[in-house]
Coordinates of C-alpha atoms and ligand atoms in Angstrom, one line a residue:
Chain A
M1 CA 103.8 47.0 76.9
I2 CA 105.7 50.2 78.0
S3 CA 106.9 52.6 75.4
V4 CA 108.5 55.9 75.8
K5 CA 108.4 58.1 72.7
N6 CA 110.6 61.1 72.1
V7 CA 110.2 62.3 75.7
R8 CA 111.6 65.7 76.7
K9 CA 111.9 66.8 80.3
A10 CA 113.6 69.8 81.7
F11 CA 113.7 71.4 85.2
D12 CA 113.9 75.1 84.6
E13 CA 117.0 75.5 82.3
K14 CA 118.3 72.0 83.0
I15 CA 117.4 69.5 80.3
V16 CA 117.3 66.0 81.7
L17 CA 115.7 64.0 78.9
N18 CA 116.0 65.3 75.4
G19 CA 114.1 63.1 72.9
F20 CA 114.4 59.9 74.8
D21 CA 112.9 56.7 73.3
L22 CA 112.5 53.3 74.9
E23 CA 110.5 50.1 74.2
I24 CA 109.9 47.5 77.0
P25 CA 108.0 44.5 75.7
R26 CA 105.8 42.5 78.1
G27 CA 107.6 40.1 80.4
E28 CA 111.1 41.6 79.7
S29 CA 113.4 42.8 82.4
L30 CA 115.0 46.0 81.3
V31 CA 118.1 47.4 83.1
I32 CA 118.6 51.2 82.8
M33 CA 122.2 52.3 83.1
G34 CA 123.7 55.8 83.1
R35 CA 125.9 58.1 85.1
S36 CA 124.7 59.5 88.4
G37 CA 122.4 62.5 87.8
C38 CA 121.7 61.6 84.1
G39 CA 117.9 61.2 84.7
K40 CA 117.2 57.6 85.5
S41 CA 115.0 58.3 88.5
V42 CA 113.3 61.0 86.6
L43 CA 112.6 58.5 83.8
L44 CA 111.1 56.0 86.2
K45 CA 108.9 58.7 87.7
I46 CA 107.7 59.7 84.2
I47 CA 106.8 56.1 83.5
A48 CA 104.9 56.0 86.8
G49 CA 103.1 59.2 85.8
L50 CA 104.6 61.1 88.8
L51 CA 106.3 63.7 86.7
S52 CA 104.8 65.5 83.7
V53 CA 106.7 65.6 80.4
D54 CA 107.5 68.7 78.4
A55 CA 107.0 66.8 75.2
G56 CA 106.6 63.2 74.0
E57 CA 104.4 60.2 74.9
V58 CA 104.4 57.4 77.4
W59 CA 102.3 54.3 76.6
I60 CA 101.5 51.6 79.1
D61 CA 99.4 48.7 77.9
G62 CA 98.0 50.6 75.0
T63 CA 97.1 53.8 76.9
E64 CA 98.9 57.1 76.6
I65 CA 99.4 58.2 80.2
T66 CA 100.9 61.7 80.0
Q67 CA 97.6 63.4 79.5
L68 CA 95.5 61.1 81.7
K69 CA 93.3 62.4 84.5
R70 CA 93.9 61.1 88.0
K71 CA 91.2 58.4 87.9
P72 CA 92.2 56.4 84.8
L73 CA 95.8 57.0 85.7
N74 CA 95.3 55.4 89.1
Q75 CA 93.6 52.5 87.5
I76 CA 96.8 51.9 85.5
R77 CA 99.0 52.5 88.6
R78 CA 97.4 49.6 90.4
K79 CA 99.2 47.4 88.0
I80 CA 102.5 49.1 88.8
G81 CA 104.7 48.5 91.8
M82 CA 107.5 51.0 92.5
L83 CA 110.6 50.9 94.6
F84 CA 111.9 54.4 95.2
Q85 CA 115.6 55.1 95.4
S86 CA 115.0 56.5 98.9
A87 CA 112.5 53.7 99.7
A88 CA 110.0 56.5 100.5
L89 CA 108.4 54.5 103.4
F90 CA 105.6 56.3 105.3
D91 CA 107.2 57.5 108.5
S92 CA 103.9 57.7 110.4
M93 CA 103.1 54.0 109.8
S94 CA 104.6 50.7 110.9
V95 CA 106.4 48.4 108.5
A96 CA 103.3 46.2 108.3
E97 CA 101.0 49.1 107.6
N98 CA 103.4 50.3 104.9
I99 CA 103.4 47.0 103.1
A100 CA 99.6 46.6 103.5
F101 CA 98.9 50.1 102.4
M102 CA 97.5 49.3 98.9
L103 CA 95.5 46.4 100.2
D104 CA 94.1 48.6 102.9
Q105 CA 93.2 51.3 100.4
H106 CA 91.8 49.3 97.5
T107 CA 90.6 46.0 98.9
D108 CA 88.3 44.6 101.6
L109 CA 90.8 42.2 103.0
T110 CA 90.6 41.6 106.8
E111 CA 93.4 42.5 109.2
Q112 CA 94.4 38.8 109.3
E113 CA 94.5 38.4 105.5
M114 CA 96.6 41.5 105.2
R115 CA 98.9 40.3 107.9
K116 CA 99.4 37.1 105.9
V117 CA 100.4 39.0 102.8
V118 CA 102.7 41.2 104.8
D119 CA 104.5 38.2 106.3
E120 CA 104.7 36.5 102.9
K121 CA 106.2 39.6 101.2
L122 CA 108.7 40.2 104.0
N123 CA 109.7 36.7 103.7
L124 CA 110.4 37.2 100.0
V125 CA 112.9 40.0 100.8
D126 CA 114.4 38.0 103.6
L127 CA 113.2 40.1 106.5
D128 CA 111.3 38.9 109.5
G129 CA 110.2 40.2 112.9
V130 CA 110.2 43.9 111.8
Q131 CA 106.4 44.1 111.2
D132 CA 105.7 46.4 114.1
L133 CA 108.8 48.6 113.8
R134 CA 108.7 52.1 112.4
P135 CA 110.8 52.9 109.3
A136 CA 113.0 55.2 111.4
Q137 CA 114.1 52.1 113.4
L138 CA 115.4 50.3 110.3
S139 CA 118.8 50.3 108.7
G140 CA 119.1 51.7 105.2
G141 CA 119.3 48.3 103.6
M142 CA 116.3 47.1 105.6
R143 CA 114.3 50.1 104.5
K144 CA 115.1 49.3 100.9
R145 CA 113.8 45.8 101.3
V146 CA 110.6 46.9 103.1
G147 CA 110.2 49.3 100.1
L148 CA 110.5 46.3 97.8
A149 CA 108.0 44.3 99.9
R150 CA 105.6 47.2 99.6
A151 CA 106.1 47.4 95.9
L152 CA 105.3 43.7 95.6
A153 CA 102.2 43.7 97.9
F154 CA 99.6 44.2 95.3
N155 CA 101.1 41.6 92.9
P156 CA 101.9 44.2 90.2
E157 CA 102.4 43.3 86.5
I158 CA 105.0 46.0 86.1
I159 CA 107.7 46.7 88.7
L160 CA 109.9 49.8 88.6
Y161 CA 113.0 49.3 90.8
D162 CA 115.2 52.3 91.5
E163 CA 118.5 50.9 92.6
P164 CA 117.1 47.8 94.4
T165 CA 120.5 46.6 95.6
T166 CA 122.3 49.8 96.5
G167 CA 123.5 49.6 100.1
L168 CA 122.9 45.9 100.6
D169 CA 125.5 43.4 101.6
P170 CA 126.7 41.0 98.8
V171 CA 124.6 38.1 100.1
T172 CA 121.3 40.0 100.4
C173 CA 122.2 41.6 97.1
T174 CA 122.4 38.3 95.4
E175 CA 119.1 37.2 97.0
I176 CA 117.4 40.4 95.7
N177 CA 118.8 39.8 92.3
E178 CA 117.4 36.3 92.3
L179 CA 114.0 37.6 93.5
I180 CA 113.8 40.1 90.7
R181 CA 114.7 37.4 88.2
D182 CA 112.2 34.9 89.7
L183 CA 109.4 37.4 89.6
N184 CA 110.3 38.1 86.0
Q185 CA 110.7 34.5 84.9
Q186 CA 108.0 32.8 86.9
L187 CA 105.3 35.4 87.1
Q188 CA 106.1 37.1 83.8
V189 CA 106.3 40.5 85.6
T190 CA 107.7 43.3 83.4
S191 CA 110.6 44.9 85.3
V192 CA 112.4 48.1 84.9
V193 CA 115.6 48.1 87.0
V194 CA 117.8 51.1 87.5
T195 CA 121.1 50.0 88.8
H196 CA 124.8 50.9 88.9
D197 CA 125.7 47.5 89.9
M198 CA 126.9 45.6 86.8
H199 CA 126.7 42.2 88.6
S200 CA 123.1 43.0 89.3
A201 CA 122.5 44.4 85.8
F202 CA 123.8 41.3 84.0
S203 CA 122.1 38.9 86.4
V204 CA 118.6 40.4 86.1
G205 CA 118.6 42.1 82.7
T206 CA 117.0 40.5 79.6
L207 CA 117.3 43.9 77.9
M208 CA 119.5 46.9 78.7
V209 CA 119.5 50.6 77.9
M210 CA 122.0 53.2 78.4
L211 CA 120.9 56.8 79.0
H212 CA 123.4 59.5 78.3
E213 CA 122.9 63.3 78.0
G214 CA 119.2 62.9 77.7
K215 CA 119.2 60.3 75.0
Q216 CA 119.3 56.6 74.5
I217 CA 122.8 55.7 73.3
A218 CA 122.6 51.9 73.5
Y219 CA 119.7 49.4 73.7
G220 CA 119.6 45.7 73.3
K221 CA 120.2 42.3 74.9
P222 CA 123.1 42.1 77.3
E223 CA 125.1 39.7 75.1
D224 CA 124.8 42.2 72.2
L225 CA 125.6 45.2 74.2
I226 CA 128.9 44.0 75.5
N227 CA 130.0 43.6 71.9
E228 CA 129.0 47.1 70.9
E229 CA 131.8 49.4 70.3
N230 CA 130.5 52.4 72.2
P231 CA 133.2 53.9 74.4
I232 CA 130.7 55.5 76.9
L233 CA 128.9 52.2 77.3
Q234 CA 132.0 50.1 77.5
Q235 CA 133.5 52.3 80.1
F236 CA 130.4 52.0 82.1
I237 CA 130.2 48.2 81.9
L238 CA 133.9 47.9 82.5
F239 CA 134.0 49.6 85.9
G240 CA 131.7 47.1 87.4
A241 CA 131.3 44.1 85.2
P242 CA 132.1 40.6 86.3
D243 CA 135.3 39.2 84.9
Q244 CA 133.8 36.6 82.6
I245 CA 132.1 39.4 80.7
L246 CA 135.3 41.3 80.3
N247 CA 137.0 38.4 78.7
I248 CA 134.9 38.8 75.6
D249 CA 136.8 39.7 72.5
N250 CA 135.9 43.4 72.1
P251 CA 138.6 45.9 70.9
T252 CA 137.1 48.9 72.6
L253 CA 136.7 47.1 75.9
K254 CA 140.2 45.9 75.7
E255 CA 141.5 49.3 75.1
F256 CA 140.0 50.4 78.4
T257 CA 141.1 47.3 80.4
G258 CA 144.5 47.4 79.0
R259 CA 144.2 43.6 78.5
Q260 CA 145.5 43.5 74.9
T261 CA 146.1 40.0 73.8
E262 CA 148.9 40.9 71.6
Chain B
M1 CA 131.6 105.1 86.3
S2 CA 130.2 102.7 83.7
N3 CA 126.7 103.8 84.6
P4 CA 125.7 107.4 83.6
P5 CA 123.8 109.0 86.5
S6 CA 120.6 109.3 84.4
D7 CA 120.5 105.5 83.8
P8 CA 117.0 104.4 84.6
A9 CA 118.0 100.7 84.8
P10 CA 118.0 100.3 88.6
S11 CA 114.4 101.6 89.1
N12 CA 113.3 99.4 86.1
E13 CA 115.0 96.5 87.7
F14 CA 113.2 97.2 90.9
A15 CA 109.9 97.4 89.1
T16 CA 110.6 94.1 87.4
I17 CA 111.3 92.5 90.8
I18 CA 108.1 93.9 92.3
K19 CA 106.2 92.7 89.3
K20 CA 107.7 89.2 89.5
R21 CA 107.0 89.0 93.2
L22 CA 103.4 90.2 92.7
Y23 CA 102.8 87.7 89.9
H24 CA 104.4 85.0 92.1
S25 CA 102.2 85.7 95.1
L26 CA 99.1 86.0 92.9
S27 CA 99.7 82.6 91.2
E28 CA 100.5 81.1 94.6
T29 CA 97.2 82.4 96.0
G30 CA 95.5 80.9 92.9
D31 CA 97.1 77.5 93.6
A32 CA 96.2 77.6 97.2
F33 CA 92.5 78.2 96.3
R34 CA 92.7 75.4 93.8
L35 CA 93.9 73.1 96.6
L36 CA 91.1 74.4 98.8
A37 CA 88.5 73.7 96.1
E38 CA 89.8 70.2 95.5
T39 CA 89.8 69.6 99.3
I40 CA 86.2 70.6 99.6
F41 CA 85.4 68.4 96.6
Q42 CA 87.1 65.4 98.1
I43 CA 85.4 65.9 101.5
F44 CA 82.1 65.0 99.8
R45 CA 83.5 62.0 97.9
P46 CA 83.1 58.8 99.8
P47 CA 84.7 57.0 101.5
L48 CA 85.6 59.4 104.3
Q49 CA 88.4 57.8 106.3
F50 CA 87.2 58.2 109.9
N51 CA 90.3 56.7 111.5
L52 CA 92.5 59.4 109.8
L53 CA 90.2 62.1 110.9
M54 CA 90.0 60.8 114.5
K55 CA 93.8 60.7 114.7
Q56 CA 94.0 64.4 113.6
L57 CA 91.3 65.5 115.9
L58 CA 93.0 63.9 118.9
L59 CA 96.4 65.2 117.9
I60 CA 95.1 68.8 117.6
G61 CA 93.0 68.6 120.7
F62 CA 95.7 67.1 123.0
N63 CA 98.5 69.3 121.6
S64 CA 96.6 72.5 122.0
L65 CA 94.1 72.3 124.8
S66 CA 96.4 73.3 127.6
V67 CA 98.1 76.2 125.7
V68 CA 94.7 77.4 124.6
L69 CA 93.3 77.4 128.2
V70 CA 96.3 79.2 129.6
S71 CA 96.4 81.8 126.9
G72 CA 92.6 82.4 127.2
F73 CA 92.9 82.6 131.0
F74 CA 95.6 85.2 131.0
T75 CA 94.0 87.3 128.2
G76 CA 90.9 87.4 130.3
M77 CA 92.9 88.5 133.4
V78 CA 94.5 91.3 131.5
L79 CA 91.2 92.4 130.0
G80 CA 89.6 92.3 133.5
I81 CA 92.4 94.5 135.0
Q82 CA 92.5 96.9 132.1
G83 CA 88.7 97.1 131.9
Y84 CA 88.3 97.8 135.6
V85 CA 91.0 100.4 135.7
Q86 CA 89.7 102.2 132.6
L87 CA 86.0 102.1 133.6
K88 CA 86.5 103.1 137.2
P89 CA 87.0 106.9 136.6
Y90 CA 83.6 107.0 134.9
A91 CA 82.0 105.0 137.8
V92 CA 80.9 102.3 135.4
E93 CA 83.3 99.6 136.6
G94 CA 80.2 97.5 137.1
S95 CA 80.3 96.8 133.3
V96 CA 83.6 95.2 133.5
A97 CA 82.1 91.7 133.2
K98 CA 80.2 92.7 130.1
F99 CA 83.4 94.2 128.7
V100 CA 85.4 91.1 129.3
S101 CA 82.8 88.6 128.1
V102 CA 81.8 90.4 125.0
S103 CA 85.4 91.0 123.9
V104 CA 86.4 87.4 124.7
V105 CA 83.4 85.8 123.0
K106 CA 83.4 87.8 119.8
E107 CA 87.0 88.7 119.3
L108 CA 89.7 87.3 121.5
G109 CA 88.5 83.8 122.1
P110 CA 88.6 82.8 118.4
M111 CA 91.6 85.0 117.8
I112 CA 93.8 83.6 120.6
T113 CA 92.8 80.0 119.7
A114 CA 93.6 80.7 116.0
F115 CA 97.0 82.2 116.9
V116 CA 98.0 79.3 119.1
L117 CA 96.9 76.8 116.5
S118 CA 98.6 78.5 113.6
G119 CA 101.8 78.4 115.4
R120 CA 101.4 74.8 116.6
I121 CA 99.2 73.0 114.2
G122 CA 99.6 75.0 111.0
A123 CA 103.3 74.9 111.2
S124 CA 103.4 71.2 112.1
I125 CA 101.1 70.3 109.2
T126 CA 103.5 72.2 106.8
A127 CA 106.6 70.5 108.4
E128 CA 105.0 67.1 108.1
L129 CA 103.7 67.4 104.6
S130 CA 106.8 69.1 103.2
T131 CA 109.0 66.4 104.7
M132 CA 106.8 63.8 103.1
K133 CA 107.2 65.6 99.8
V134 CA 111.0 65.8 99.9
T135 CA 111.3 62.2 101.0
E136 CA 109.1 61.1 98.1
Q137 CA 106.3 59.8 100.4
I138 CA 103.8 61.9 98.5
D139 CA 105.0 60.3 95.2
A140 CA 104.7 56.9 96.9
L141 CA 101.0 57.7 97.8
E142 CA 100.3 58.7 94.2
V143 CA 102.0 55.7 92.7
M144 CA 99.9 53.4 95.0
G145 CA 96.7 55.0 93.6
T146 CA 95.9 57.1 96.6
N147 CA 95.0 60.7 96.2
P148 CA 97.2 62.7 98.6
V149 CA 94.6 65.5 98.9
K150 CA 92.0 63.0 100.1
H151 CA 94.4 61.0 102.3
L152 CA 96.4 63.9 103.9
V153 CA 94.6 67.2 103.4
V154 CA 91.0 66.3 104.0
P155 CA 91.5 64.8 107.5
R156 CA 93.7 67.8 108.5
F157 CA 91.3 70.3 107.0
L158 CA 88.2 68.8 108.7
A159 CA 90.0 68.3 112.0
C160 CA 91.1 72.0 112.1
S161 CA 87.6 73.2 111.1
I162 CA 86.1 71.1 113.9
M163 CA 88.8 71.6 116.6
L164 CA 89.1 75.3 116.2
P165 CA 85.6 76.1 117.3
T166 CA 85.8 73.4 120.0
L167 CA 88.9 74.8 121.5
T168 CA 87.5 78.4 121.1
I169 CA 84.7 77.4 123.5
F170 CA 87.4 76.3 126.0
S171 CA 89.5 79.5 125.5
T172 CA 86.4 81.7 125.8
F173 CA 85.4 80.1 129.1
A174 CA 89.0 80.3 130.3
G175 CA 89.0 84.0 129.3
I176 CA 85.8 84.8 131.1
F177 CA 87.0 82.9 134.2
G178 CA 90.4 84.8 134.0
G179 CA 88.5 88.1 134.1
Y180 CA 86.5 86.9 137.0
V181 CA 89.6 85.8 139.0
A182 CA 91.3 89.1 138.2
V183 CA 88.6 91.5 139.2
V184 CA 87.3 89.5 142.2
S185 CA 90.7 88.9 143.7
L186 CA 92.4 92.2 142.9
F187 CA 89.5 94.7 143.2
G188 CA 87.1 92.9 145.4
F189 CA 84.5 92.8 142.7
N190 CA 81.3 91.0 143.5
G191 CA 81.6 87.6 141.9
D192 CA 77.9 86.8 141.7
F193 CA 77.3 90.1 139.9
Y194 CA 80.1 89.2 137.5
I195 CA 78.4 85.9 136.6
L196 CA 75.0 87.5 136.3
Q197 CA 76.3 90.1 133.9
V198 CA 78.1 87.5 131.8
Q199 CA 74.9 85.5 131.5
K200 CA 72.9 88.6 130.6
Y201 CA 75.2 89.7 127.8
L202 CA 75.9 86.3 126.3
Y203 CA 73.7 86.4 123.2
V204 CA 73.2 83.6 120.8
G205 CA 74.3 85.9 118.0
S206 CA 77.6 86.5 119.7
V207 CA 78.2 82.8 120.1
L208 CA 77.4 82.3 116.5
I209 CA 79.9 85.0 115.5
S210 CA 82.5 83.3 117.6
L211 CA 81.9 79.9 116.1
I212 CA 81.7 81.2 112.5
K213 CA 85.0 83.0 113.0
A214 CA 86.7 80.1 114.6
T215 CA 85.6 77.7 111.9
S216 CA 86.9 80.1 109.2
F217 CA 90.2 80.5 111.0
G218 CA 90.5 76.7 111.3
M219 CA 89.9 76.3 107.5
A220 CA 92.4 79.0 106.8
I221 CA 95.1 77.5 109.0
A222 CA 94.7 74.0 107.5
A223 CA 94.5 75.2 104.0
I224 CA 97.6 77.4 104.3
G225 CA 99.5 74.7 106.2
C226 CA 98.7 72.0 103.7
Y227 CA 99.4 74.3 100.7
K228 CA 102.8 75.4 102.0
G229 CA 103.6 71.8 102.7
F230 CA 102.7 70.6 99.2
S231 CA 104.1 73.5 97.3
I232 CA 107.7 72.8 98.4
S233 CA 109.9 71.6 95.5
T234 CA 111.1 68.0 95.9
A235 CA 114.6 69.5 95.5
G236 CA 114.1 71.8 98.5
G237 CA 115.5 69.4 101.1
A238 CA 115.6 70.1 104.8
E239 CA 116.2 73.8 104.3
G240 CA 113.1 74.0 102.2
V241 CA 111.1 72.3 104.9
G242 CA 112.3 75.0 107.5
T243 CA 111.5 77.9 105.2
A244 CA 108.1 76.5 104.3
T245 CA 107.2 75.9 108.0
T246 CA 108.0 79.4 109.2
G247 CA 106.4 80.8 106.1
S248 CA 103.2 78.9 106.9
A249 CA 103.0 80.2 110.4
V250 CA 103.5 83.8 109.3
I251 CA 101.1 83.7 106.4
S252 CA 98.5 82.1 108.7
L253 CA 98.8 84.9 111.3
V254 CA 98.4 87.6 108.7
T255 CA 95.5 85.8 107.0
I256 CA 93.7 85.4 110.4
L257 CA 94.0 89.1 111.0
V258 CA 92.7 90.0 107.6
L259 CA 90.0 87.4 107.7
D260 CA 88.9 88.7 111.1
F261 CA 88.4 92.1 109.7
V262 CA 86.5 90.8 106.7
L263 CA 84.3 88.6 108.9
N264 CA 83.6 91.5 111.2
H265 CA 82.5 93.6 108.3
I266 CA 80.3 90.9 106.9
L267 CA 78.8 89.7 110.2
F268 CA 78.2 93.1 111.9
N269 CA 77.6 95.5 109.0
I270 CA 76.0 93.3 106.5
L271 CA 74.2 90.5 108.4
G272 CA 73.7 92.8 111.5
L273 CA 74.6 90.2 114.1
V274 CA 75.4 91.5 117.6
Ligands
LIG301 N1 112.3 67.7 91.3 C1 113.4 68.1 90.7 N2 113.6 69.4 90.6 C2 114.7 69.9 89.9 N3 115.6 69.1 89.4 C3 115.5 67.8 89.5 C4 114.4 67.2 90.1 N4 114.5 65.9 90.1 C5 115.7 65.6 89.4 N5 116.3 66.8 89.1 C6 117.5 66.9 88.3 O1 117.4 66.0 87.2 C7 118.6 65.3 87.0 C8 118.5 63.8 87.0 O2 118.1 63.4 88.3 P1 117.9 61.9 88.6 O3 117.5 61.8 90.0 O4 116.9 61.3 87.6 O5 119.3 61.2 88.4 P2 119.7 59.7 88.5 O6 120.1 59.3 87.1 O7 118.6 58.9 89.1 O8 121.0 59.8 89.4 P3 121.5 58.7 90.5 O9 122.1 57.6 89.8 O10 122.5 59.5 91.3 O11 120.2 58.4 91.3 C9 119.6 65.8 88.1 O12 120.5 66.7 87.6 C10 118.7 66.5 89.1 O13 119.3 67.6 89.6
LIG302 MG1 118.3 58.0 90.8

């Protein structure tokens, strides 16, 4: 469904992606891991066609998008919902207008029908009574959730989440994780989730990829990855993984945890 | 010590910097015209979003009307005083009304309005769009399948092109009135004669010149404001927004002056308007 082939992306001299490959089959929920500044947000923007690539291909549903003109690209983008790391809400609009933006732009729904969708999506992200506020009046976590509601408003087939749970309290965090999982399992949405939160990663991910120095250094199912003896990967998982995962018999992991059995 | 005195490196370096700068500003100008071309193309592609246009029209009108009126009025006063004092020794101070009205209609009305709007509207367009750029709101528009040029630039461009001539009419009247107040109250000039003269020398051609100039200035202000807003790098941050905003106002001012000269040449010398 989504495939990224040998993508290279540099900003001036700084190489961010250096021959990166990734396959995301339909209906999977892929978690992207990697150190801060390694290019995860850049990768999401490349998948959404927001950044050009220096080399390589990006395929979505059988169409190569890196060379597409705006019109066909926009056709594909209607299937995509994206939650930005900064939420990227429109300052000049109310929360309701933000969420209803795509409906307003691309459909003939009435005010009332849009209002209904807005209420429903806000309910999904556990917010209510903020419809008429401006983004500037919201807290960081609330903005994030409005951003998520906006990404869901057009019932996308593909959702790109850039750190959906960063800055949320543990309870809301768990709810958002459940929401991502439900969308994936019940509606067969293909999700791409960038997260630093290992609880979140293991709770939503059906596939995981690790990005390091512009390349893919690990890719697979969560249960396979935790057994992989890659120090960079294990170090990453270790610092935030739930305890039950750390109890798995993996020598590299144990070396880091210092939990040698002998 | 390490550099022998005859080393040509510094001047070469200077030439390279100049070349780079020149290349940079040329490619920027090219990009700005590309944005302008796309804007004009998008204006004629339905649907035109009237609510967005209305919002910009009101914003520009409300924000600028009072400043434009005051600036026009005082410019007219100054012109009245200067004109009267300069014409008096030749005993032709009777022409002061003609002097004021012709200068205000053809030159100062559009110019003052454009100056006020480039500082207020041009700069605020750049500030708004560049903030949207660095906070990824432009990316968000794109990803939701909305063309940022159509959604953001077209309404601002149209609103400026419409409001500049509209406000110019106001500033022109304010200017003529300012001249009236000045010469009548300070020099005891005959008010009825002033009005008669203004009516006599207000040609259709002059009004046309005024409106053509004003519309062109409006297009330039919006195009530069939007271009400077869009061309900021996402990595620019708040500092980038500040630089882009002042840059926008300065470039607009210079462009208006140059454009005024070019338009004068075309309208007077080539088309022969009066
Ligand atoms: N528009 C841009 N212009 C220049 N450099 C950029 C731009 N966007 C990103 N970069 C650079 O690309 C690199 C990757 O950035 P990116 O935002 O993808 O990191 P990230 O993996 O999402 O980090 P984090 O986890 O902190 O969000 C960074 O070094 C950043 O400086
Ligand atoms: Mg990021």
